[in-house]
Amino acid sequence: MSFLSDEQKKLVDRIGTVASDIEARMMLGTIGLYIDDAQIGVVEDDAVYLRAGDDHRASFEEQGATPYNAGGGVAQASYFRVPDAILEDNDALTTWVEHAGSVAA
């Protein structure tokens, strides 16, 4: 994973504490997060974005998550930035990762 910055490696490692089978891969100029070949998220700059289904978007937004912006000002509503408070809470992060995995499957 030499393509990851130190900050990105920390974020991937943090996700790995609740999902030991997480894999980071280079993908179209960004970094994709995968579990069992299903893309569950994206790491860009110093942020993690996890996949959200229709039934969780409002909940994610209520918790301070913002949609992923793939460039050009276009928000990608299927991925949301994981707020710092969620990253710091194992139970909450586990819930977010599990949801992302279920949507990606």
mmCIF file of N, CA and C in Angstrom, residues 11-93:
data_model
loop_
_atom_site.group_PDB
_atom_site.id
_atom_site.type_symbol
_atom_site.label_atom_id
_atom_site.label_comp_id
_atom_site.label_asym_id
_atom_site.label_seq_id
_atom_site.Cartn_x
_atom_site.Cartn_y
_atom_site.Cartn_z
ATOM 1 N N LEU A 11 -6.199 6.002 8.180
ATOM 2 C CA LEU A 11 -7.638 5.843 7.990
ATOM 3 C C LEU A 11 -7.990 4.409 7.590
ATOM 4 N N VAL A 12 -7.218 3.843 6.672
ATOM 5 C CA VAL A 12 -7.467 2.458 6.265
ATOM 6 C C VAL A 12 -7.246 1.516 7.450
ATOM 7 N N ASP A 13 -6.197 1.758 8.215
ATOM 8 C CA ASP A 13 -5.940 0.942 9.408
ATOM 9 C C ASP A 13 -7.081 1.068 10.409
ATOM 10 N N ARG A 14 -7.625 2.267 10.534
ATOM 11 C CA ARG A 14 -8.743 2.478 11.471
ATOM 12 C C ARG A 14 -9.958 1.668 11.035
ATOM 13 N N ILE A 15 -10.277 1.695 9.757
ATOM 14 C CA ILE A 15 -11.387 0.884 9.253
ATOM 15 C C ILE A 15 -11.069 -0.596 9.477
ATOM 16 N N GLY A 16 -9.813 -0.958 9.320
ATOM 17 C CA GLY A 16 -9.393 -2.341 9.527
ATOM 18 C C GLY A 16 -9.580 -2.844 10.945
ATOM 19 N N THR A 17 -9.693 -1.943 11.917
ATOM 20 C CA THR A 17 -9.932 -2.389 13.293
ATOM 21 C C THR A 17 -11.334 -2.953 13.465
ATOM 22 N N VAL A 18 -12.255 -2.598 12.569
ATOM 23 C CA VAL A 18 -13.623 -3.134 12.658
ATOM 24 C C VAL A 18 -13.960 -4.036 11.477
ATOM 25 N N ALA A 19 -13.069 -4.067 10.476
ATOM 26 C CA ALA A 19 -13.264 -4.923 9.301
ATOM 27 C C ALA A 19 -11.899 -5.438 8.873
ATOM 28 N N SER A 20 -11.494 -6.552 9.426
ATOM 29 C CA SER A 20 -10.138 -7.048 9.217
ATOM 30 C C SER A 20 -9.858 -7.425 7.764
ATOM 31 N N ASP A 21 -10.891 -7.632 6.973
ATOM 32 C CA ASP A 21 -10.696 -8.040 5.585
ATOM 33 C C ASP A 21 -10.759 -6.863 4.610
ATOM 34 N N ILE A 22 -10.572 -5.641 5.096
ATOM 35 C CA ILE A 22 -10.592 -4.451 4.245
ATOM 36 C C ILE A 22 -9.346 -4.424 3.364
ATOM 37 N N GLU A 23 -9.515 -3.977 2.132
ATOM 38 C CA GLU A 23 -8.395 -3.855 1.204
ATOM 39 C C GLU A 23 -8.489 -2.508 0.505
ATOM 40 N N ALA A 24 -7.379 -1.799 0.447
ATOM 41 C CA ALA A 24 -7.315 -0.527 -0.274
ATOM 42 C C ALA A 24 -6.699 -0.779 -1.636
ATOM 43 N N ARG A 25 -7.336 -0.210 -2.689
ATOM 44 C CA ARG A 25 -6.828 -0.371 -4.054
ATOM 45 C C ARG A 25 -6.872 0.973 -4.775
ATOM 46 N N MET A 26 -5.848 1.195 -5.595
ATOM 47 C CA MET A 26 -5.874 2.374 -6.464
ATOM 48 C C MET A 26 -7.001 2.192 -7.472
ATOM 49 N N MET A 27 -7.702 3.309 -7.728
ATOM 50 C CA MET A 27 -8.838 3.216 -8.628
ATOM 51 C C MET A 27 -9.111 4.588 -9.226
ATOM 52 N N LEU A 28 -8.904 4.731 -10.493
ATOM 53 C CA LEU A 28 -9.250 5.959 -11.214
ATOM 54 C C LEU A 28 -8.820 7.230 -10.491
ATOM 55 N N GLY A 29 -7.593 7.271 -10.036
ATOM 56 C CA GLY A 29 -7.066 8.465 -9.400
ATOM 57 C C GLY A 29 -7.434 8.643 -7.948
ATOM 58 N N THR A 30 -8.118 7.683 -7.374
ATOM 59 C CA THR A 30 -8.443 7.738 -5.949
ATOM 60 C C THR A 30 -8.205 6.355 -5.357
ATOM 61 N N ILE A 31 -8.590 6.147 -4.129
ATOM 62 C CA ILE A 31 -8.368 4.872 -3.452
ATOM 63 C C ILE A 31 -9.715 4.277 -3.071
ATOM 64 N N GLY A 32 -9.964 3.084 -3.547
ATOM 65 C CA GLY A 32 -11.196 2.383 -3.216
ATOM 66 C C GLY A 32 -10.975 1.465 -2.027
ATOM 67 N N LEU A 33 -11.999 1.317 -1.206
ATOM 68 C CA LEU A 33 -11.981 0.372 -0.083
ATOM 69 C C LEU A 33 -12.871 -0.803 -0.443
ATOM 70 N N TYR A 34 -12.333 -1.994 -0.298
ATOM 71 C CA TYR A 34 -13.041 -3.203 -0.712
ATOM 72 C C TYR A 34 -13.072 -4.230 0.398
ATOM 73 N N ILE A 35 -14.176 -4.961 0.433
ATOM 74 C CA ILE A 35 -14.305 -6.170 1.244
ATOM 75 C C ILE A 35 -14.839 -7.238 0.305
ATOM 76 N N ASP A 36 -14.097 -8.328 0.162
ATOM 77 C CA ASP A 36 -14.503 -9.421 -0.733
ATOM 78 C C ASP A 36 -14.855 -8.922 -2.133
ATOM 79 N N ASP A 37 -14.030 -8.079 -2.692
ATOM 80 C CA ASP A 37 -14.191 -7.527 -4.041
ATOM 81 C C ASP A 37 -15.406 -6.611 -4.214
ATOM 82 N N ALA A 38 -16.089 -6.270 -3.145
ATOM 83 C CA ALA A 38 -17.193 -5.310 -3.207
ATOM 84 C C ALA A 38 -16.685 -3.971 -2.679
ATOM 85 N N GLN A 39 -16.858 -2.925 -3.466
ATOM 86 C CA GLN A 39 -16.392 -1.618 -3.035
ATOM 87 C C GLN A 39 -17.354 -1.028 -2.014
ATOM 88 N N ILE A 40 -16.808 -0.775 -0.809
ATOM 89 C CA ILE A 40 -17.632 -0.219 0.260
ATOM 90 C C ILE A 40 -17.347 1.250 0.505
ATOM 91 N N GLY A 41 -16.239 1.755 -0.039
ATOM 92 C CA GLY A 41 -15.899 3.135 0.252
ATOM 93 C C GLY A 41 -14.772 3.670 -0.585
ATOM 94 N N VAL A 42 -14.413 4.917 -0.255
ATOM 95 C CA VAL A 42 -13.359 5.655 -0.943
ATOM 96 C C VAL A 42 -12.553 6.403 0.112
ATOM 97 N N VAL A 43 -11.253 6.469 -0.089
ATOM 98 C CA VAL A 43 -10.388 7.329 0.722
ATOM 99 C C VAL A 43 -9.857 8.398 -0.209
ATOM 100 N N GLU A 44 -10.081 9.626 0.148
ATOM 101 C CA GLU A 44 -9.548 10.725 -0.653
ATOM 102 C C GLU A 44 -9.035 11.799 0.287
ATOM 103 N N ASP A 45 -7.828 12.251 0.000
ATOM 104 C CA ASP A 45 -7.150 13.219 0.859
ATOM 105 C C ASP A 45 -7.096 12.657 2.273
ATOM 106 N N ASP A 46 -7.737 13.314 3.224
ATOM 107 C CA ASP A 46 -7.699 12.856 4.613
ATOM 108 C C ASP A 46 -9.082 12.449 5.100
ATOM 109 N N ALA A 47 -9.874 11.865 4.208
ATOM 110 C CA ALA A 47 -11.248 11.502 4.566
ATOM 111 C C ALA A 47 -11.607 10.111 4.054
ATOM 112 N N VAL A 48 -12.504 9.458 4.800
ATOM 113 C CA VAL A 48 -13.080 8.181 4.398
ATOM 114 C C VAL A 48 -14.540 8.421 4.058
ATOM 115 N N TYR A 49 -14.956 7.879 2.943
ATOM 116 C CA TYR A 49 -16.348 7.945 2.512
ATOM 117 C C TYR A 49 -16.850 6.519 2.400
ATOM 118 N N LEU A 50 -17.985 6.227 3.034
ATOM 119 C CA LEU A 50 -18.550 4.888 2.962
ATOM 120 C C LEU A 50 -19.858 4.913 2.196
ATOM 121 N N ARG A 51 -20.146 3.794 1.569
ATOM 122 C CA ARG A 51 -21.354 3.653 0.761
ATOM 123 C C ARG A 51 -22.589 3.689 1.666
ATOM 124 N N ALA A 52 -23.618 4.345 1.171
ATOM 125 C CA ALA A 52 -24.882 4.439 1.904
ATOM 126 C C ALA A 52 -26.034 4.092 0.977
ATOM 127 N N GLY A 53 -26.939 3.276 1.466
ATOM 128 C CA GLY A 53 -28.144 2.965 0.713
ATOM 129 C C GLY A 53 -29.214 4.010 0.971
ATOM 130 N N ASP A 54 -30.260 3.946 0.195
ATOM 131 C CA ASP A 54 -31.355 4.913 0.321
ATOM 132 C C ASP A 54 -31.910 4.992 1.741
ATOM 133 N N ASP A 55 -31.951 3.855 2.425
ATOM 134 C CA ASP A 55 -32.551 3.812 3.760
ATOM 135 C C ASP A 55 -31.672 4.410 4.851
ATOM 136 N N HIS A 56 -30.421 4.756 4.535
ATOM 137 C CA HIS A 56 -29.527 5.310 5.557
ATOM 138 C C HIS A 56 -29.009 6.711 5.256
ATOM 139 N N ARG A 57 -29.293 7.226 4.082
ATOM 140 C CA ARG A 57 -28.750 8.543 3.717
ATOM 141 C C ARG A 57 -29.150 9.626 4.707
ATOM 142 N N ALA A 58 -30.425 9.684 5.051
ATOM 143 C CA ALA A 58 -30.894 10.725 5.975
ATOM 144 C C ALA A 58 -30.213 10.585 7.333
ATOM 145 N N SER A 59 -30.067 9.352 7.807
ATOM 146 C CA SER A 59 -29.404 9.109 9.090
ATOM 147 C C SER A 59 -27.943 9.558 9.034
ATOM 148 N N PHE A 60 -27.254 9.240 7.936
ATOM 149 C CA PHE A 60 -25.863 9.648 7.788
ATOM 150 C C PHE A 60 -25.755 11.169 7.811
ATOM 151 N N GLU A 61 -26.642 11.841 7.093
ATOM 152 C CA GLU A 61 -26.614 13.304 7.050
ATOM 153 C C GLU A 61 -26.900 13.905 8.422
ATOM 154 N N GLU A 62 -27.824 13.302 9.179
ATOM 155 C CA GLU A 62 -28.142 13.782 10.530
ATOM 156 C C GLU A 62 -26.920 13.688 11.449
ATOM 157 N N GLN A 63 -26.033 12.753 11.171
ATOM 158 C CA GLN A 63 -24.830 12.567 11.979
ATOM 159 C C GLN A 63 -23.654 13.409 11.471
ATOM 160 N N GLY A 64 -23.928 14.277 10.504
ATOM 161 C CA GLY A 64 -22.905 15.191 10.015
ATOM 162 C C GLY A 64 -22.159 14.733 8.777
ATOM 163 N N ALA A 65 -22.573 13.629 8.170
ATOM 164 C CA ALA A 65 -21.901 13.128 6.976
ATOM 165 C C ALA A 65 -22.271 13.983 5.767
ATOM 166 N N THR A 66 -21.303 14.181 4.896
ATOM 167 C CA THR A 66 -21.532 14.922 3.660
ATOM 168 C C THR A 66 -21.232 14.020 2.474
ATOM 169 N N PRO A 67 -21.924 14.237 1.343
ATOM 170 C CA PRO A 67 -21.694 13.379 0.175
ATOM 171 C C PRO A 67 -20.292 13.542 -0.391
ATOM 172 N N TYR A 68 -19.809 12.477 -0.990
ATOM 173 C CA TYR A 68 -18.518 12.469 -1.667
ATOM 174 C C TYR A 68 -18.610 13.317 -2.924
ATOM 175 N N ASN A 69 -17.627 14.149 -3.141
ATOM 176 C CA ASN A 69 -17.567 14.977 -4.336
ATOM 177 C C ASN A 69 -16.429 14.450 -5.196
ATOM 178 N N ALA A 70 -16.777 13.838 -6.306
ATOM 179 C CA ALA A 70 -15.786 13.203 -7.169
ATOM 180 C C ALA A 70 -15.055 14.191 -8.057
ATOM 181 N N GLY A 71 -15.293 15.443 -7.861
ATOM 182 C CA GLY A 71 -14.653 16.469 -8.700
ATOM 183 C C GLY A 71 -15.671 17.107 -9.611
ATOM 184 N N GLY A 72 -15.355 18.276 -10.066
ATOM 185 C CA GLY A 72 -16.278 18.964 -10.950
ATOM 186 C C GLY A 72 -17.526 19.459 -10.247
ATOM 187 N N GLY A 73 -17.514 19.428 -8.907
ATOM 188 C CA GLY A 73 -18.649 19.934 -8.151
ATOM 189 C C GLY A 73 -19.852 19.013 -8.107
ATOM 190 N N VAL A 74 -19.709 17.773 -8.573
ATOM 191 C CA VAL A 74 -20.823 16.840 -8.593
ATOM 192 C C VAL A 74 -20.746 15.922 -7.379
ATOM 193 N N ALA A 75 -21.728 16.012 -6.505
ATOM 194 C CA ALA A 75 -21.762 15.158 -5.313
ATOM 195 C C ALA A 75 -22.231 13.757 -5.695
ATOM 196 N N GLN A 76 -21.594 12.760 -5.120
ATOM 197 C CA GLN A 76 -21.960 11.361 -5.326
ATOM 198 C C GLN A 76 -22.712 10.883 -4.092
ATOM 199 N N ALA A 77 -24.016 10.901 -4.140
ATOM 200 C CA ALA A 77 -24.843 10.628 -2.963
ATOM 201 C C ALA A 77 -24.785 9.180 -2.495
ATOM 202 N N SER A 78 -24.075 8.319 -3.207
ATOM 203 C CA SER A 78 -23.983 6.937 -2.737
ATOM 204 C C SER A 78 -22.839 6.734 -1.748
ATOM 205 N N TYR A 79 -21.977 7.756 -1.572
ATOM 206 C CA TYR A 79 -20.882 7.693 -0.608
ATOM 207 C C TYR A 79 -20.912 8.938 0.273
ATOM 208 N N PHE A 80 -20.735 8.724 1.586
ATOM 209 C CA PHE A 80 -20.763 9.827 2.530
ATOM 210 C C PHE A 80 -19.501 9.836 3.386
ATOM 211 N N ARG A 81 -19.011 11.049 3.652
ATOM 212 C CA ARG A 81 -17.826 11.205 4.502
ATOM 213 C C ARG A 81 -18.153 10.762 5.916
ATOM 214 N N VAL A 82 -17.300 9.939 6.470
ATOM 215 C CA VAL A 82 -17.493 9.454 7.830
ATOM 216 C C VAL A 82 -17.026 10.550 8.790
ATOM 217 N N PRO A 83 -17.939 11.075 9.607
ATOM 218 C CA PRO A 83 -17.547 12.120 10.565
ATOM 219 C C PRO A 83 -16.528 11.596 11.576
ATOM 220 N N ASP A 84 -15.693 12.494 12.085
ATOM 221 C CA ASP A 84 -14.664 12.120 13.061
ATOM 222 C C ASP A 84 -15.255 11.399 14.268
ATOM 223 N N ALA A 85 -16.417 11.849 14.732
ATOM 224 C CA ALA A 85 -17.038 11.212 15.904
ATOM 225 C C ALA A 85 -17.354 9.744 15.637
ATOM 226 N N ILE A 86 -17.730 9.412 14.410
ATOM 227 C CA ILE A 86 -18.008 8.012 14.051
ATOM 228 C C ILE A 86 -16.695 7.235 13.960
ATOM 229 N N LEU A 87 -15.671 7.846 13.362
ATOM 230 C CA LEU A 87 -14.369 7.179 13.256
ATOM 231 C C LEU A 87 -13.789 6.826 14.619
ATOM 232 N N GLU A 88 -14.111 7.606 15.631
ATOM 233 C CA GLU A 88 -13.556 7.398 16.967
ATOM 234 C C GLU A 88 -14.362 6.422 17.820
ATOM 235 N N ASP A 89 -15.531 6.022 17.341
ATOM 236 C CA ASP A 89 -16.430 5.159 18.108
ATOM 237 C C ASP A 89 -16.509 3.793 17.418
ATOM 238 N N ASN A 90 -15.917 2.761 18.035
ATOM 239 C CA ASN A 90 -15.882 1.431 17.411
ATOM 240 C C ASN A 90 -17.261 0.900 17.051
ATOM 241 N N ASP A 91 -18.222 1.041 17.954
ATOM 242 C CA ASP A 91 -19.558 0.512 17.672
ATOM 243 C C ASP A 91 -20.205 1.233 16.497
ATOM 244 N N ALA A 92 -20.122 2.550 16.483
ATOM 245 C CA ALA A 92 -20.721 3.326 15.396
ATOM 246 C C ALA A 92 -20.007 3.033 14.080
ATOM 247 N N LEU A 93 -18.682 2.954 14.109
ATOM 248 C CA LEU A 93 -17.930 2.674 12.893
ATOM 249 C C LEU A 93 -18.257 1.281 12.366
#
